[in-house]
Coordinates of C-alpha atoms and ligand atoms in Angstrom, one line a residue:
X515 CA 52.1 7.3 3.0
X516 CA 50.7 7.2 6.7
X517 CA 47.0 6.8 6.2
X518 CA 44.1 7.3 9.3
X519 CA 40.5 6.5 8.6
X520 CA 38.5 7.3 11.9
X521 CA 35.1 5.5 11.7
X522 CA 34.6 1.6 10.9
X523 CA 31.4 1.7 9.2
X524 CA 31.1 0.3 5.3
X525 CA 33.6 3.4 4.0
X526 CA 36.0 3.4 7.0
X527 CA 37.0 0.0 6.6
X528 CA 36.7 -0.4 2.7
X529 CA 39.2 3.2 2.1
X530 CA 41.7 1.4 4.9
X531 CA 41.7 -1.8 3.4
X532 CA 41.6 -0.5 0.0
X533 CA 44.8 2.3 0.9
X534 CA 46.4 -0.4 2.9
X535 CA 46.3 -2.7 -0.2
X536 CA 48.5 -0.2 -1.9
X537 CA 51.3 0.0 0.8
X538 CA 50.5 2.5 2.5
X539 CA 50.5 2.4 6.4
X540 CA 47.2 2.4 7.2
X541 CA 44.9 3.2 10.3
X542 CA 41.6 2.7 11.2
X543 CA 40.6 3.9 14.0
X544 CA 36.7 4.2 16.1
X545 CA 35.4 4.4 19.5
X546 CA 34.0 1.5 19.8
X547 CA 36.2 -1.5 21.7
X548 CA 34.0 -4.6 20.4
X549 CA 34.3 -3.3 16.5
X550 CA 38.4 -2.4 16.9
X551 CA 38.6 -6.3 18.7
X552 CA 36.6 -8.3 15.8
X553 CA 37.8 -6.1 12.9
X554 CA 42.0 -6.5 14.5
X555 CA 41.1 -10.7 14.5
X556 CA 40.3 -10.1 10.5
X557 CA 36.2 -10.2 11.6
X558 CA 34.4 -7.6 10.2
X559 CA 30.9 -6.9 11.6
X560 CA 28.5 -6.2 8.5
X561 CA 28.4 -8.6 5.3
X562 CA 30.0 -6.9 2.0
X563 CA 31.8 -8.8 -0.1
X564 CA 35.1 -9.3 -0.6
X565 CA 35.5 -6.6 2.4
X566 CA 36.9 -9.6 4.9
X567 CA 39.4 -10.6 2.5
X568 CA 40.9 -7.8 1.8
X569 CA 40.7 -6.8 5.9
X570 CA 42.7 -9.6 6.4
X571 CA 45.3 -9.2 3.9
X572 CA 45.9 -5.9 5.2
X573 CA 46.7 -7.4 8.7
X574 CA 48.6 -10.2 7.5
X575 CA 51.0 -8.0 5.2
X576 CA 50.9 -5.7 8.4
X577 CA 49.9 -2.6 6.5
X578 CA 46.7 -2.1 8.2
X579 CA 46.1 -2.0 11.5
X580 CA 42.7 -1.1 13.4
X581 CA 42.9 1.0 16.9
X582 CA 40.8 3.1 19.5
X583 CA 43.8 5.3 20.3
X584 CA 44.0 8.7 18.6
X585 CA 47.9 9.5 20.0
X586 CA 48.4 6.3 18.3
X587 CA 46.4 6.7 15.1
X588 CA 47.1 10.3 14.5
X589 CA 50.7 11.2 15.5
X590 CA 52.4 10.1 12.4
X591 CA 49.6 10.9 10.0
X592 CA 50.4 12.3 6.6
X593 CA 46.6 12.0 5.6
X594 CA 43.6 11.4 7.9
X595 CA 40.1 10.7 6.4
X596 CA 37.2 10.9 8.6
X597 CA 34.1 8.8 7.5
X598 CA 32.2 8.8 10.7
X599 CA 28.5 8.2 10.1
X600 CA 26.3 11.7 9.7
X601 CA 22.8 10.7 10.6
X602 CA 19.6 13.0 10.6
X603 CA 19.1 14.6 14.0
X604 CA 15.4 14.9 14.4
X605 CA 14.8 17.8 12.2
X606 CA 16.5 16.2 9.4
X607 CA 19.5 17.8 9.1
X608 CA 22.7 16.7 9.1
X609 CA 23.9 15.7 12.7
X610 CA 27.7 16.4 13.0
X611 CA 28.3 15.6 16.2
X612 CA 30.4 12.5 15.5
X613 CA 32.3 14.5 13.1
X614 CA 33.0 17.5 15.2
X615 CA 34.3 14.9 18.2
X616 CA 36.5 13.1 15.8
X617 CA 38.1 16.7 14.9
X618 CA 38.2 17.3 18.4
X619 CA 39.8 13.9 19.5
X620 CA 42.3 14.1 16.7
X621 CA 43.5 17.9 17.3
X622 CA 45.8 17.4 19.7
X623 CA 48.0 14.8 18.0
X624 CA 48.3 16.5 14.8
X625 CA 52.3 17.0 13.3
X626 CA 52.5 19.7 10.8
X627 CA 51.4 19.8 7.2
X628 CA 48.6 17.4 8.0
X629 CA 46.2 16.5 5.1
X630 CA 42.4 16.1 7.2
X631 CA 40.0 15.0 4.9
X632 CA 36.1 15.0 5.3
X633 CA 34.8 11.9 3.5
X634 CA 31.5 11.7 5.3
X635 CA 28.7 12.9 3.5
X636 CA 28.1 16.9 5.1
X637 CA 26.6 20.2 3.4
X638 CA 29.5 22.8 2.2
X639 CA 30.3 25.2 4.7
X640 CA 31.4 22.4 7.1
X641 CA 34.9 22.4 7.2
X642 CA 34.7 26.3 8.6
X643 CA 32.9 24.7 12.0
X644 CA 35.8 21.8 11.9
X645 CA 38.4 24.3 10.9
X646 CA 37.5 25.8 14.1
X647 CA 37.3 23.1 16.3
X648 CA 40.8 21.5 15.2
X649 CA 42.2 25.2 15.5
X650 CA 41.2 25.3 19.6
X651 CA 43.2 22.3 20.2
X652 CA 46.0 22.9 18.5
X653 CA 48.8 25.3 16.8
X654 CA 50.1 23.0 14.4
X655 CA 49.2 24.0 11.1
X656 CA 46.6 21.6 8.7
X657 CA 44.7 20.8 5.2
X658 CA 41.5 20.7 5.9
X659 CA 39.6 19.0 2.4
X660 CA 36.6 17.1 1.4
X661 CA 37.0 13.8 -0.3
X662 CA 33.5 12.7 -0.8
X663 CA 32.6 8.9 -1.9
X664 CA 30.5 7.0 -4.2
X665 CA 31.0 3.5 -3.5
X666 CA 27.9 1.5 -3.0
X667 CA 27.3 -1.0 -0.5
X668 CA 27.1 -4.8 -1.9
X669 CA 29.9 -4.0 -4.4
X670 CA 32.3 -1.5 -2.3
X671 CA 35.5 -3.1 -2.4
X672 CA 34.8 -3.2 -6.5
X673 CA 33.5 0.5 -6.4
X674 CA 37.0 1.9 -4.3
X675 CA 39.3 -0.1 -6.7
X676 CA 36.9 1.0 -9.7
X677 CA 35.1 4.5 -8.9
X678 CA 33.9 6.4 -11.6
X679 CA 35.2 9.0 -10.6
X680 CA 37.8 10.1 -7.7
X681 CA 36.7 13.6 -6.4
X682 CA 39.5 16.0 -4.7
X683 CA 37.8 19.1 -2.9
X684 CA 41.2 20.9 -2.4
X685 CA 42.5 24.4 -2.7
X686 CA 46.3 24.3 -2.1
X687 CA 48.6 22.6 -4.8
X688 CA 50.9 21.0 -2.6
X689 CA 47.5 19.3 -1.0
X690 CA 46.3 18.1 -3.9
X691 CA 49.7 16.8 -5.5
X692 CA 49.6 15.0 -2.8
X693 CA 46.2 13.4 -2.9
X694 CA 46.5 13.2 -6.6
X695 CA 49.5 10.7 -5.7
X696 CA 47.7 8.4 -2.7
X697 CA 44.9 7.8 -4.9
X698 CA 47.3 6.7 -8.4
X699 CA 46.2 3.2 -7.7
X700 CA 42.7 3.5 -8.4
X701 CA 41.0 4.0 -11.6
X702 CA 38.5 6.8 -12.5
X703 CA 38.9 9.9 -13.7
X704 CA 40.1 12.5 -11.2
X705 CA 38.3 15.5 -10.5
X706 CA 39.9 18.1 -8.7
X707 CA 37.0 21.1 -7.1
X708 CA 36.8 23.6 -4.2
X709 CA 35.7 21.6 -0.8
X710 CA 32.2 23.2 -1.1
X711 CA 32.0 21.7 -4.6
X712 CA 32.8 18.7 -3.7
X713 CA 30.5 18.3 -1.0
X714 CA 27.5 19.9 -2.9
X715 CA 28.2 17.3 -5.5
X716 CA 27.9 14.3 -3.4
X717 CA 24.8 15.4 -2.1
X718 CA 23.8 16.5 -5.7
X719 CA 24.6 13.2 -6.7
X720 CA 22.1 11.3 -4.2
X721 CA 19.4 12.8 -4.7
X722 CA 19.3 13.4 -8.1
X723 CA 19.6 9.5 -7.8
X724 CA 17.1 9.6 -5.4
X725 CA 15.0 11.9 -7.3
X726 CA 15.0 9.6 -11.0
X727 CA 13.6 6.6 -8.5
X728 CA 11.2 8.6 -7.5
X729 CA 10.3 10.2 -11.2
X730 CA 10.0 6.0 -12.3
X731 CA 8.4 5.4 -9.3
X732 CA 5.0 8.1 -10.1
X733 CA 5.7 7.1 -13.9
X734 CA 4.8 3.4 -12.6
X735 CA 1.3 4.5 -10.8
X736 CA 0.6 5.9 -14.0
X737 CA 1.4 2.9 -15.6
X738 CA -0.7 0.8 -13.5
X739 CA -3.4 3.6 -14.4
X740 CA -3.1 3.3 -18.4
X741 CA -2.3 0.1 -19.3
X742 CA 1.2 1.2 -20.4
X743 CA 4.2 -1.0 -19.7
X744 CA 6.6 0.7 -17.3
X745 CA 9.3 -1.6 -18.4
X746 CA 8.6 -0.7 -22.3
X747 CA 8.3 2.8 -21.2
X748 CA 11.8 2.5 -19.9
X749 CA 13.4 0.3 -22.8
X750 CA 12.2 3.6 -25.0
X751 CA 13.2 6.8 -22.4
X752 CA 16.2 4.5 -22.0
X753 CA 17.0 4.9 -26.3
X754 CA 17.7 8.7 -25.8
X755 CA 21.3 8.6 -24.7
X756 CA 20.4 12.1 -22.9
X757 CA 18.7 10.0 -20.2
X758 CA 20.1 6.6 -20.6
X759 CA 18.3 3.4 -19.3
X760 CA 20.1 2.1 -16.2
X761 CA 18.9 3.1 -12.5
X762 CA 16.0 3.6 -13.5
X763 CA 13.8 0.5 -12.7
X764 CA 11.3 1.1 -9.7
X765 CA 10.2 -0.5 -6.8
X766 CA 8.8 0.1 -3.4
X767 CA 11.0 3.8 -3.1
X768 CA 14.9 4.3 -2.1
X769 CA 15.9 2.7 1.1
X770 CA 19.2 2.4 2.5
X771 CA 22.0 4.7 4.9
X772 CA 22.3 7.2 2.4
X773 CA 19.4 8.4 -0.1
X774 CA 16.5 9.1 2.1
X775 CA 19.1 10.3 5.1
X776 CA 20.7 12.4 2.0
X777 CA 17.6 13.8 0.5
X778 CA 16.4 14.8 4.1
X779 CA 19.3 16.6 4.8
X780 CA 19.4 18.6 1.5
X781 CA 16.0 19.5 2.0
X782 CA 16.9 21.1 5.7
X783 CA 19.9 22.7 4.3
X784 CA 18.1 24.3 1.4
X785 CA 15.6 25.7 4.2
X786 CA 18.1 27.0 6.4
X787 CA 19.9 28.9 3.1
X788 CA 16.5 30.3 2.0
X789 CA 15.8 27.5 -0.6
X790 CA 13.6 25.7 0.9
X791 CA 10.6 25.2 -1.2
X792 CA 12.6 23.2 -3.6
X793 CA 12.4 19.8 -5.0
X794 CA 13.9 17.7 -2.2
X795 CA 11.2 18.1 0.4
X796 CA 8.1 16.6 -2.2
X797 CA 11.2 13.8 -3.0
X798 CA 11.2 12.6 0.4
X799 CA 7.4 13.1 1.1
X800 CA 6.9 11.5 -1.9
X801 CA 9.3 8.5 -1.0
X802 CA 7.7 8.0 2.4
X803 CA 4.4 7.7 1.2
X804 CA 5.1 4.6 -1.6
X805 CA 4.6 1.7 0.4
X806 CA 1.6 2.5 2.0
X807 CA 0.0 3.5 -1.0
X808 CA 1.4 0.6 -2.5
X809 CA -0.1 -2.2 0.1
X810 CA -3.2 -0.1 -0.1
X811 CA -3.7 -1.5 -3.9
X812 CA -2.1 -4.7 -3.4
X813 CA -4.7 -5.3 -0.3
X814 CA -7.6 -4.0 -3.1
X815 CA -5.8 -6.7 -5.9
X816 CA -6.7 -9.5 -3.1
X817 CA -9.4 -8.6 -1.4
X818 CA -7.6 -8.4 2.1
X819 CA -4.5 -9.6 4.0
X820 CA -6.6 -10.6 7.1
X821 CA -5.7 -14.3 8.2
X822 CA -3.3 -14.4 5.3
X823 CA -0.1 -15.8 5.5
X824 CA 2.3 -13.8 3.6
X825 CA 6.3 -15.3 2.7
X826 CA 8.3 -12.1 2.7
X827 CA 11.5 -12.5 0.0
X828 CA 14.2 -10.3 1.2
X829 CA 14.8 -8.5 4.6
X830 CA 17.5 -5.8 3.6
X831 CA 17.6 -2.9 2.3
X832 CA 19.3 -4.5 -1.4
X833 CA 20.6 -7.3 -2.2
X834 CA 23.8 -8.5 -1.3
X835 CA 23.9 -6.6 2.1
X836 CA 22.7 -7.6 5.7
X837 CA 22.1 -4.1 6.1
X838 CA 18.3 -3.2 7.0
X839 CA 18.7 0.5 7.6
X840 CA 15.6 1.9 6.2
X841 CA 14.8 -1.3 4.5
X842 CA 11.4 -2.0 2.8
X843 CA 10.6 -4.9 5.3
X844 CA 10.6 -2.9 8.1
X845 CA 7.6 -0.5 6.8
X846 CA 6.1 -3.3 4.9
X847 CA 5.7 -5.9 7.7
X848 CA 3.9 -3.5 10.5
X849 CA 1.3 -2.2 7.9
X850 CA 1.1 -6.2 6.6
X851 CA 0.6 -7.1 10.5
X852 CA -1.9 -4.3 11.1
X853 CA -3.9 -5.8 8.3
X854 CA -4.3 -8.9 9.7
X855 CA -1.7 -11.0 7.7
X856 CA 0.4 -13.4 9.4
X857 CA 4.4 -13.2 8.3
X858 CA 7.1 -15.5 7.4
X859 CA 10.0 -14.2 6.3
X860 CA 13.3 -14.9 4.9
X861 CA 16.5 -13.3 4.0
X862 CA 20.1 -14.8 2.6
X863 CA 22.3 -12.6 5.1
X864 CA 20.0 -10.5 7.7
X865 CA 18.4 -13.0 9.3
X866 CA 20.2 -12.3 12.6
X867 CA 20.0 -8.2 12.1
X868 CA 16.4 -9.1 11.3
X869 CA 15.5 -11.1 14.3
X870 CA 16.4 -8.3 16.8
X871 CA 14.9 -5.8 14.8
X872 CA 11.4 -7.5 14.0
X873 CA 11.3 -9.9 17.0
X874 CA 7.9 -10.5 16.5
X875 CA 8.3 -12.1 13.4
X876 CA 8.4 -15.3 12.5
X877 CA 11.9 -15.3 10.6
X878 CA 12.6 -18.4 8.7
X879 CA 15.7 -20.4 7.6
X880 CA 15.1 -21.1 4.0
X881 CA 13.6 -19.3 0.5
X882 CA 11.3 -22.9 0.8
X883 CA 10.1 -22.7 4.5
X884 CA 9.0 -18.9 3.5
X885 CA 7.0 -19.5 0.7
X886 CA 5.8 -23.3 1.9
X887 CA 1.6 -23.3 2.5
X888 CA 1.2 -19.0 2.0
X889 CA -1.5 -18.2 0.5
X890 CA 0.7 -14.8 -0.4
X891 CA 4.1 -14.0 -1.9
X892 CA 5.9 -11.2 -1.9
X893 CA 9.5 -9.8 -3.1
X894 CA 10.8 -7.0 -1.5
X895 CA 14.6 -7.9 -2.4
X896 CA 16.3 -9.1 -5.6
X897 CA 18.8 -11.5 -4.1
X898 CA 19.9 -13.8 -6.9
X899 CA 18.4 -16.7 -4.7
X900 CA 15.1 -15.5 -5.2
X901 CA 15.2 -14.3 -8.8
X902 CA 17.1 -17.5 -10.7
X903 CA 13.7 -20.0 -9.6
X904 CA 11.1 -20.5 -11.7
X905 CA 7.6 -20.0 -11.4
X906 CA 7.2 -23.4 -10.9
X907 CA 9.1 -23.3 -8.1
X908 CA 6.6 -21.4 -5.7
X909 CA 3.5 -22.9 -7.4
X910 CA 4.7 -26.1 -6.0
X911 CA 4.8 -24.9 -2.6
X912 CA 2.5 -21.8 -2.0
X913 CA -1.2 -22.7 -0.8
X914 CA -2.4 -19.6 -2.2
X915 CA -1.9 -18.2 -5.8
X916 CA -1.0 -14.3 -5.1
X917 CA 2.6 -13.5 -6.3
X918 CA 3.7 -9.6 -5.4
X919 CA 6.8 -9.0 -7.1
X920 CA 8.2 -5.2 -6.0
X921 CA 11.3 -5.5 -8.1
X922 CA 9.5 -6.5 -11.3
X923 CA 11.8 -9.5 -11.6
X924 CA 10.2 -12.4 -13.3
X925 CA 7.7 -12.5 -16.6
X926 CA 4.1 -12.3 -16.0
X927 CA 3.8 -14.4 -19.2
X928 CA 6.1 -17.0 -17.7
X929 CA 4.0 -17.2 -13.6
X930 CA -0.1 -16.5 -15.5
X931 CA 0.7 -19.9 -17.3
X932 CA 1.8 -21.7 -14.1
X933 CA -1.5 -20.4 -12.4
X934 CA -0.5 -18.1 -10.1
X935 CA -1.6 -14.3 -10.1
X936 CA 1.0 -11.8 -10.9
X937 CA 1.1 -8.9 -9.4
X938 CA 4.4 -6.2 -10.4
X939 CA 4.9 -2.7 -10.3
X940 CA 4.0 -0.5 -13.4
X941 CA 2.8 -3.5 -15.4
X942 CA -0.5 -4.1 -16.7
Ligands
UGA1035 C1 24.1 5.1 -2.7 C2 24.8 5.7 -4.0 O1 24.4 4.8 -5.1 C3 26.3 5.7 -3.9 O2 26.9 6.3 -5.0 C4 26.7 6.5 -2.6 O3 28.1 6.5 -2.4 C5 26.0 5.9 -1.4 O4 24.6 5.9 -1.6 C6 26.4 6.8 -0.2 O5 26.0 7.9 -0.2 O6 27.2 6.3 0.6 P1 23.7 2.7 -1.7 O7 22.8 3.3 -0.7 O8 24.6 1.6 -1.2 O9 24.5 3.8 -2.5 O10 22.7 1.9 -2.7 P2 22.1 2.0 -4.1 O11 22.5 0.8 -4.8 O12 22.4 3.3 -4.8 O13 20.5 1.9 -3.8 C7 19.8 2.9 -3.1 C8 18.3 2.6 -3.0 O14 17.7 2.9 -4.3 C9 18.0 1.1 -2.7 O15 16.9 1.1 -1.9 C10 17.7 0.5 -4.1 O16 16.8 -0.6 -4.0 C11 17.0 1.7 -4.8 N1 17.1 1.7 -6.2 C12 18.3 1.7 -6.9 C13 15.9 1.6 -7.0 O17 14.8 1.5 -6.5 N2 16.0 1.5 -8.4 C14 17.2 1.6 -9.0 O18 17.2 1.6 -10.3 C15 18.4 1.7 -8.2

């Protein structure tokens, strides 16, 4: 099949490289010149893995191909898919306006019978504004259909081949025959809804990931209240198989492109539907207020962060990403600075994104030249770097003896007997 995928971000190019693998003819297509000119030389911009590989196969086996020109991208088209990003506009709802200029741009190159998917994330009742705006620009007649994803950055190459679950938000039979047969190659079970279903379930989905964080998350202050283990706490909630005990562990709050952009949104939409004194706005609150609660009790634990050097582990948002978009370090740092602590920090991979982003920072090259003479440690990220050393490791090197583990990664047991102080979430 002839595949277009307008936007390049983390879905754009893992659905092109992914369709492309499977012999399709595959587009992808953005605005932006720099992005179409490093992603065309087999560079893409962002670090996921296994994403550059399978870029580069595409172009070599000539399958894929990466383009600003819509006439180009669109005129042979049996399915487009637009994932173009869908930020928060300052009232937190969904901002479409890169969505409704891709329909826009696309309309006029349209041949009949199109498929036009929505795979960016957008509240149902969407594809009546598109619908609208495709139908000014053209006559030809269109599928307009939601095909919402669930990959997760830091494994989404694994995620598109592997899904869970591959969602069709379709009406018409021929449509989803058709859909049905581009996505044979992938595993998953198929679940074939109503476009507004489908797009009420991704959102559904996010936050109600969102939403368990957060519900471990207030469990944990309890925790560190009672003398209860959150970790043992888990181990037994996790027994019932009605609740189940993975994504679940807790930390500093969700971060990321999607959850607290997702939860945001939901909450807006719910407002402007007459639902808006829900769950979702206390969620996102809830999630903004974490980590400076959190440094407020960590500051207590040691008595203050003024003159202290502090080795921040982990700039991202997760591990195995350089992405920082609503990463811990960037609310964490600023309140650290304010109190008077002096930062070093290090990440694997988003060092560079980090430099420009925190330029007053002192970003270092190395896990040792972080946590080298600090009198104070502290994990925001569970990079496999940081997690395989031992507790020896950073006794050997810190001046200080405070060790602030947000991920709850190593044993207390394990860093108490090497003398330094351990301090996790939820534990006693
Ligand atoms: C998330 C969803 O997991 C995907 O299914 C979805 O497709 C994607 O958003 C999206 O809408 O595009 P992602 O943002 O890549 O994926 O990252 P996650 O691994 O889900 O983590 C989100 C945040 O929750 C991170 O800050 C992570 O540290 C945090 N988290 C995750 C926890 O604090 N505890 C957990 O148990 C799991």
């Amino acid at each position: 099949m002839n595949v277009t995928v307008i936007g390049t971000g983390f879905v754009g190019v893992v659905t092109a490289g992914i369709f492309a693998k499977f012999d399709n003819k595959v587009y992808a297509l953005d605005v932006i010149d720099e992005k179409i000119k490093s992603l065309s030389q087999g560079r893409v911009p962002f670090f996921e893995p296994k994403l550059e590989e399978l870029v580069k196969e595409g172009l070599a086996r000539k399958t894929l191909q990466f383009t600003t020109s819509y006439e180009q991208a669109i005129k042979d088209a049996d399915v487009i898919m637009i994932s173009v990003g869908t930020p928060s506009a300052a009232d937190g709802t969904a901002d479409l306006k890169y969505l409704k200029s891709a329909a826009k741009s696309l309309a006029p190159f349209l041949k009949p019978q199109t498929i036009v998917a929505i795979k960016s994330t957008v509240p149902p009742g969407t594809n009546q504004i598109i619908r609208e705006i495709i139908e000014k620009e053209t006559k030809q007649t269109f599928y307009l259909v939601s095909l919402p994803e669930f990959l997760k950055e830091g494994s989404a190459v694994d995620d598109t081949l592997h899904p869970d679950r591959v969602v069709i938000g379709a009406n018409e039979p021929q449509v989803i025959d058709k859909l049905l047969k581009l996505h044979e190659p992938l595993g998953g079970m198929r679940i074939v809804v109503s476009p507004e279903s489908a797009q009420m379930a991704k959102y559904a989905s996010n936050a109600y990931l969102a939403q368990r964080i957060t519900f471990i998350n207030q469990i944990s202050n309890l925790c560190e209240k009672n003398g209860a283990n959150v970790n043992e706490v888990i181990k037994v909630m996790g027994a019932d198989q009605r609740i189940g005990s993975h994504y679940w562990y807790p930390g500093l709050g969700y971060g990321g492109s999607c959850f607290p952009k997702d939860v945001k949104e939901l909450a807006m939409y719910s407002l402007s539907i007459d639902e808006g004194d829900g769950l979702f706005v206390k969620l996102d609150q809830m999630n903004e207020a974490r980590i400076p609660k959190l440094l407020k009790k960590y500051e207590d634990r040691i008595d203050s962060f003024e003159g202290k050097t502090v080795g921040i582990l982990g700039l991202s948002f997760k591990p195995n990403t350089d992405d920082m978009r609503e990463a811990p370090s960037l609310k964490v740092i600023p309140i650290l600075q304010q109190k008077g602590a002096i930062i070093k920090a290090y990440d694997p991979k988003a060092n560079t994104i980090a430099k420009a982003l925190l330029p007053d920072v002192s970003i270092v090259d190395s896990l040792d030249e972080a946590v080298r003479g600090v009198d104070v440690v502290m994990l925001l990220v569970e990079w496999p770097e940081f997690v395989n050393k031992k507790a020896a490791f950073f006794k050997e090197k810190m001046k200080g003896s405070f060790f602030i583990d947000t991920r709850n990664q190593y044993s207390k047991q394990e860093f108490e007997t090497a003398g330094l102080t351990y301090i996790s979430i939820g534990q006693p």
